[in-house]
Short mmCIF file of C-alpha atoms in Angstrom, two decimals:
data_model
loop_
_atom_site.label_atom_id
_atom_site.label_comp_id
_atom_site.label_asym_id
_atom_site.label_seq_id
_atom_site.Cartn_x
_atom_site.Cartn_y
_atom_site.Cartn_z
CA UNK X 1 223.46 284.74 185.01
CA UNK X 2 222.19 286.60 181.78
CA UNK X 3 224.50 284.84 179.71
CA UNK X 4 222.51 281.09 181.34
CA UNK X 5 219.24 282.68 180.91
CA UNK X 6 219.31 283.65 177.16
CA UNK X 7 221.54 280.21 176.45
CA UNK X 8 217.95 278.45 178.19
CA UNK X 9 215.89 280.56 176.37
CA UNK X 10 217.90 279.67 173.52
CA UNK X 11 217.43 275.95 174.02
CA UNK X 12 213.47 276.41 174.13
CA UNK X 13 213.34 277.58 171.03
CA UNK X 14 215.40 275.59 169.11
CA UNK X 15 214.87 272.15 170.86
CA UNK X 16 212.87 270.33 168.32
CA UNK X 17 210.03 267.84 168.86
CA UNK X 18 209.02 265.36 167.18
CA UNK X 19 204.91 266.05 165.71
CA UNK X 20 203.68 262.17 165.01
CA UNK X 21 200.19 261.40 163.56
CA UNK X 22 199.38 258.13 164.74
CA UNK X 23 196.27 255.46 163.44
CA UNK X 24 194.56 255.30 166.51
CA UNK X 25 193.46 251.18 166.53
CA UNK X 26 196.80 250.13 165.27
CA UNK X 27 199.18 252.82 166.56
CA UNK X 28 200.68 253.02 162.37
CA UNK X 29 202.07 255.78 162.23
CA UNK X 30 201.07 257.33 159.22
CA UNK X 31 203.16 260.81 159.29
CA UNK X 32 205.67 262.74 161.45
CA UNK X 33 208.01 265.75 160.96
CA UNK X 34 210.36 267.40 163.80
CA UNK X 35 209.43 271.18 164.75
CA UNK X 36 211.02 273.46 166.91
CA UNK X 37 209.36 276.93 168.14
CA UNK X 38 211.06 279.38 166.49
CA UNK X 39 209.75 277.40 163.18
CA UNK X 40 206.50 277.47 164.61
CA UNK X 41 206.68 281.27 165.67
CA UNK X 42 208.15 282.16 161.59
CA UNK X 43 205.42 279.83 160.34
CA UNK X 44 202.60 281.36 161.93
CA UNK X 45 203.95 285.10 161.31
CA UNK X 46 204.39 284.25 157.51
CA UNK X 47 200.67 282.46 157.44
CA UNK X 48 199.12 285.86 159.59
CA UNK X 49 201.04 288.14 157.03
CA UNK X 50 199.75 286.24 154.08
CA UNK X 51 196.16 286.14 155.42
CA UNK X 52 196.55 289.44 156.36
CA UNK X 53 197.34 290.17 152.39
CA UNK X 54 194.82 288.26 150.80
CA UNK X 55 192.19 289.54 152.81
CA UNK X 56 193.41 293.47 151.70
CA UNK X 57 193.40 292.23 148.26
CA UNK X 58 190.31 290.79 148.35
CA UNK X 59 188.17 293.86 149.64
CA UNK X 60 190.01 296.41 147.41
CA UNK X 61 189.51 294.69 144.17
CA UNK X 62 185.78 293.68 145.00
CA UNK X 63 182.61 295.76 145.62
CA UNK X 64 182.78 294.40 149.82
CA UNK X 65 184.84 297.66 149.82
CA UNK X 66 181.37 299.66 149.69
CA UNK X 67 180.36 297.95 153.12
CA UNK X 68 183.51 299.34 154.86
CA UNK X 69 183.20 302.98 156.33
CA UNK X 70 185.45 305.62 154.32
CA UNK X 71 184.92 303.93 151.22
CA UNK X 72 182.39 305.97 148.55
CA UNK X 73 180.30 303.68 146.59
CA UNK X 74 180.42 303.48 142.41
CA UNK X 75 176.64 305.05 142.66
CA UNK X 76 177.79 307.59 144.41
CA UNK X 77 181.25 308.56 142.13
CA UNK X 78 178.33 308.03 139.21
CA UNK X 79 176.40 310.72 140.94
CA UNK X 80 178.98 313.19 142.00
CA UNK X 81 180.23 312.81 138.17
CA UNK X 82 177.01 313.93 136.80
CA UNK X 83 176.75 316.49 139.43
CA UNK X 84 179.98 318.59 137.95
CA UNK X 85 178.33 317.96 134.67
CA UNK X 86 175.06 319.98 135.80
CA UNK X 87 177.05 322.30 137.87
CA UNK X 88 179.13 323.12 134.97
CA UNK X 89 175.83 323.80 132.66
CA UNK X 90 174.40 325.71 134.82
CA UNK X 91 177.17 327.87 134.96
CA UNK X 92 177.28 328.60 130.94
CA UNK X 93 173.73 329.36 131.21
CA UNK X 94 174.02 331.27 133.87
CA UNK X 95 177.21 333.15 132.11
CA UNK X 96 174.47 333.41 128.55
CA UNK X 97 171.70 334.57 130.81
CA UNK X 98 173.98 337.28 132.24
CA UNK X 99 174.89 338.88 129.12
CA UNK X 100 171.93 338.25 127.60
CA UNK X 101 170.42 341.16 130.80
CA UNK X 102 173.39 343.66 130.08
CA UNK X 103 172.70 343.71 126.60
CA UNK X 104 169.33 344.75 127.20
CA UNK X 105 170.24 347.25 129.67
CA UNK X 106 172.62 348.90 127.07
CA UNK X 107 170.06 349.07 124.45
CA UNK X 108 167.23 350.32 127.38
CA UNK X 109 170.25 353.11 128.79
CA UNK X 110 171.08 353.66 125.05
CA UNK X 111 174.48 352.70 125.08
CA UNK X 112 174.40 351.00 122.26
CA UNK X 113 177.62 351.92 119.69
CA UNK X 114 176.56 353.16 116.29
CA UNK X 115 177.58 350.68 113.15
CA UNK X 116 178.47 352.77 109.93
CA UNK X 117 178.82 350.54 106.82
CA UNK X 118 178.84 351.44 103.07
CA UNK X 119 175.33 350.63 102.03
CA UNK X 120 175.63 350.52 98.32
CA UNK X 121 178.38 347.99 98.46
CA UNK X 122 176.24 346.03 100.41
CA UNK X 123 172.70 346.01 98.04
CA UNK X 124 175.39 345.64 95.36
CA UNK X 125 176.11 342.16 96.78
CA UNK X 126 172.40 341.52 96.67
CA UNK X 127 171.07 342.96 93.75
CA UNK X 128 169.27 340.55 91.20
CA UNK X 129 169.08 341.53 87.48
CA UNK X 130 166.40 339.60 86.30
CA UNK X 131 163.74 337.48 88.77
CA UNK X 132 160.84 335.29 87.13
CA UNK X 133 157.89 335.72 89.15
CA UNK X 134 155.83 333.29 87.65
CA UNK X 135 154.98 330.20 89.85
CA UNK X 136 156.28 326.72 88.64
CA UNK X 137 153.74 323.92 87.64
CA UNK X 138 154.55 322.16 90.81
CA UNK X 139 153.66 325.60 92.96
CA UNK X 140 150.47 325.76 91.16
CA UNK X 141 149.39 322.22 91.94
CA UNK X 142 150.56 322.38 95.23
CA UNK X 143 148.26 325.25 96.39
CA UNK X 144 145.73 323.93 93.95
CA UNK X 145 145.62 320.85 96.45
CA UNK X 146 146.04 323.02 99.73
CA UNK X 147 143.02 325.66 98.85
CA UNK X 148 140.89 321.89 98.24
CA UNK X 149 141.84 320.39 101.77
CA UNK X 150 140.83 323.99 103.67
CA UNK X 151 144.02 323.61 105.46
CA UNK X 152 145.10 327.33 105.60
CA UNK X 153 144.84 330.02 102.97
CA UNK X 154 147.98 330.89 101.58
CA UNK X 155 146.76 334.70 101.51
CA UNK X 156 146.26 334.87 105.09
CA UNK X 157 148.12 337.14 106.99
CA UNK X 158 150.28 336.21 110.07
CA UNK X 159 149.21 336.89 113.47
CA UNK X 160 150.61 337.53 116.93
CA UNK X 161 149.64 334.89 119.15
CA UNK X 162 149.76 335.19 122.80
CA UNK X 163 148.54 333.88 126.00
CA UNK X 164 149.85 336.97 127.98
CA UNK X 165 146.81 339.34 129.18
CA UNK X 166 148.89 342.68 130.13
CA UNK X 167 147.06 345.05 132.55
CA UNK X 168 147.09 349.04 132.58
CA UNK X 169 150.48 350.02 134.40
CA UNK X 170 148.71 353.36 135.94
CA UNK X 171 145.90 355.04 135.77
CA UNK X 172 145.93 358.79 134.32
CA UNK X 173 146.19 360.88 131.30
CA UNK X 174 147.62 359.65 128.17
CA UNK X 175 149.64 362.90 127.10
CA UNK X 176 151.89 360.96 124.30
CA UNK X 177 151.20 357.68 122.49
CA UNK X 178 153.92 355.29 120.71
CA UNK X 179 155.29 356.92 117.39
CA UNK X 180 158.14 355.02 116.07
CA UNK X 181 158.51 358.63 113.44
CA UNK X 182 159.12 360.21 116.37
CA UNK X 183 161.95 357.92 118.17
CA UNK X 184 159.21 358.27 120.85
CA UNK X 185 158.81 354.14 121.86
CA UNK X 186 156.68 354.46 124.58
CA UNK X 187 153.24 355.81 125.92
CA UNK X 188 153.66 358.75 128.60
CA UNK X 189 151.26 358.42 131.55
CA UNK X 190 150.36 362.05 133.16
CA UNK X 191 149.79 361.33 137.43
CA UNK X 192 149.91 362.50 140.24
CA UNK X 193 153.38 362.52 142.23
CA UNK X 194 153.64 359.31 144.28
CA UNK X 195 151.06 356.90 142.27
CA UNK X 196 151.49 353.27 142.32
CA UNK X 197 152.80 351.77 139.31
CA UNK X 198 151.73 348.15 138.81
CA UNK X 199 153.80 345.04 136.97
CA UNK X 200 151.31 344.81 133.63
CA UNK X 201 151.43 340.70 134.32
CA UNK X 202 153.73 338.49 135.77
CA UNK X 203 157.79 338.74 135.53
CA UNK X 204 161.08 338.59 137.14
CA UNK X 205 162.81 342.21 138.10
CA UNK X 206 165.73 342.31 135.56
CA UNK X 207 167.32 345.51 136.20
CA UNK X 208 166.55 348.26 138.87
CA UNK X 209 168.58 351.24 138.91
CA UNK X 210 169.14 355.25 138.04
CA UNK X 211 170.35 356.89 135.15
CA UNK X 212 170.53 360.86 134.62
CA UNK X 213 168.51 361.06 131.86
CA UNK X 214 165.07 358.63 132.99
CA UNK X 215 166.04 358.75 136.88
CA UNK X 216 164.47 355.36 138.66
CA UNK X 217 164.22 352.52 136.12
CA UNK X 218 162.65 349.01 136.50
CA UNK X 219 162.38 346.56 134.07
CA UNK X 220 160.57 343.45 134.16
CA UNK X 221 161.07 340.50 132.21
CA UNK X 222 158.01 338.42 131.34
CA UNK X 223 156.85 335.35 129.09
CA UNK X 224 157.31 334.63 125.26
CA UNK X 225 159.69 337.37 124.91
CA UNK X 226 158.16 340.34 126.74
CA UNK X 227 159.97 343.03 128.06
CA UNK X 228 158.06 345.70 130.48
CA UNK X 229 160.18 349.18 131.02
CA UNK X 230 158.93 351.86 133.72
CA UNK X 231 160.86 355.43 133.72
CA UNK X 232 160.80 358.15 135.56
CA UNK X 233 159.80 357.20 138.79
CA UNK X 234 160.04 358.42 142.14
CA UNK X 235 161.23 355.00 144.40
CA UNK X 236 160.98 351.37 143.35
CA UNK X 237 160.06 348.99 145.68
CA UNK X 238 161.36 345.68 144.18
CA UNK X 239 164.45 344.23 143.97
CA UNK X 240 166.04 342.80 141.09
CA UNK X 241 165.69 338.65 140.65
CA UNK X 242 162.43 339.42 142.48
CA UNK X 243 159.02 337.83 140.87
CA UNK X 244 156.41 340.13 140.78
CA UNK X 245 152.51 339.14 140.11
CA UNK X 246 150.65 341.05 137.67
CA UNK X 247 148.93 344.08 139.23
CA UNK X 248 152.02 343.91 142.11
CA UNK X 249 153.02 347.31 142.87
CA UNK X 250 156.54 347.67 142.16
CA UNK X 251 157.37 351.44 142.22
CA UNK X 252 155.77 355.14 142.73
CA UNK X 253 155.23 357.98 140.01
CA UNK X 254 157.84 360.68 140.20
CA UNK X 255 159.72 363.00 138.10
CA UNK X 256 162.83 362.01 138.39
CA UNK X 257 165.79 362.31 135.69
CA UNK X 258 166.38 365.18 132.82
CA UNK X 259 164.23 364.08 130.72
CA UNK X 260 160.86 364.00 132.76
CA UNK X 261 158.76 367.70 132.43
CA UNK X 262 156.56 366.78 134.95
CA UNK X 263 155.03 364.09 137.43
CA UNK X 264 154.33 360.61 134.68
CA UNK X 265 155.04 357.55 133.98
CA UNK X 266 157.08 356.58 130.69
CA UNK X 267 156.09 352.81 129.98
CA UNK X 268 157.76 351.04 127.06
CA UNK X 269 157.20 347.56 126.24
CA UNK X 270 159.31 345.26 124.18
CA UNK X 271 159.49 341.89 122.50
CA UNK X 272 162.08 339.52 121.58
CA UNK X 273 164.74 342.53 121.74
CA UNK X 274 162.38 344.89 119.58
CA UNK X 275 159.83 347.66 120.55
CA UNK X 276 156.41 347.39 120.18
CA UNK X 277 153.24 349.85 120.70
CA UNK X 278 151.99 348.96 124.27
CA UNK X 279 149.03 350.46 123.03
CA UNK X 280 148.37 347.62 121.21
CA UNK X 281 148.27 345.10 123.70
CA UNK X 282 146.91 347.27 126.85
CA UNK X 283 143.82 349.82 127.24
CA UNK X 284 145.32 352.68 129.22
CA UNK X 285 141.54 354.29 129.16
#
């Protein structure tokens, strides 16, 4: 019995028939080939598998691919591209910017390492025997022609300029001014304990912390190089990567570390790495 039924459905699929296309008015026939099923069953697998194929091909190799789910578009691989670029940027600055902040806390804790260097062999290097002074024809024409125009005086001495208006840090008794004879780079504020010190104009906390010798220490970095230092205090209220307004209390008036003899405040300000008189720029009257 199994043997008959797979011999009959042997026979169905490879009886052939006979496909005729015939003119329909005159019965010509104009065409006819002889098919069985199993042809018909390979032919159609063959024509699904190529279809199948072509269609794959097609997609992958042409931007339809975008419309599919899964698929990322080129904008997007464009955008994620310059992404990594920007990430990676920000990560040197970030890495500059870093070092750039425990530099100045070195030079601010005085941790700086001394340099010793022979300094005869370096003027030696320098030294000139014989300069000429005298300006050149050209020189003389050329500030002949500037003095005319009224541009600028060559005489004219150069000037700070800055847009920064700095405000008293405290109000008290000045008991030491800036004297860069002294090693003393700061003005000392005399108060009472617990006083509010103020941010002298806007700035970012840079450091906050506590050394032995000028107990609590914040610094705040401001615009166009500025650099505000506060010593000696007795808490600090800001954190560091804060921004602080100008006349934003950031910290109280103590006597904290070795070197403080009493209840003040030990401002310092600084620009472009170097110390300057704060005296200068602020009226602590």
């Amino acid at each position: 019995m199994a043997k008959s039924k797979k011999d009959k459905i042997k026979d169905k699929l490879t009886f052939k028939y006979r496909f005729v296309v015939l003119n329909e008015d005159t019965f010509e026939e104009r065409f006819s080939f002889k098919l069985n099923r199993l042809n018909a069953f390979v032919l159609g697998a063959v024509f699904s598998i190529l279809l199948i194929s072509l269609t794959i091909v097609f997609i992958t190799l042409t931007p339809l691919k975008e419309y599919i789910q899964g698929y990322s578009s080129s904008e997007l691989q464009k955008e994620a591209t310059n992404l990594v670029y920007k990430v990676d940027s920000l990560n040197k600055a970030l890495t500059v910017n870093d070092l750039y902040i425990e530099n100045i806390q070195q030079v601010l804790k005085g941790e700086i390492k001394r340099v010793t260097f022979d300094k005869d062999s370096v003027l030696k290097q320098f030294q000139i025997e014989e300069i000429d002074f005298a300006p050149s024809a050209v020189d003389s024409i050329f500030r002949e022609e500037v003095e005319q125009k009224d541009r600028f005086s060559v005489f004219q001495q150069a000037e700070r300029n800055t847009d920064i208006v700095f405000t008293s840090p405290i109000k008290g008794d000045v008991t030491q001014l800036y004297d860069d004879q002294e090693k003393h780079l700061a003005v000392d504020i005399a108060v009472d304990e617990d006083t509010p010190v103020k941010a002298v104009a806007d700035g970012t906390v840079i450091f906050r912390g506590f050394t032995a010798d000028t107990g609590y220490v914040i610094i705040l970095e401001h615009g166009q190089g500025f650099t505000s230092v506060y010593k000696h205090n007795a808490s600090i209220f800001k954190e560091q990567g804060e921004l602080v307004k100008s006349g934003e209390v950031i910290a109280s008036a103590g006597s904290t570390g070795t070197f403080s003899t009493g209840a003040h405040l030990h401002f310092e300000l600084w620009n472009d790495g170097y110390p300057v008189n704060p005296s200068n720029y602020i009226s602590f009257e």
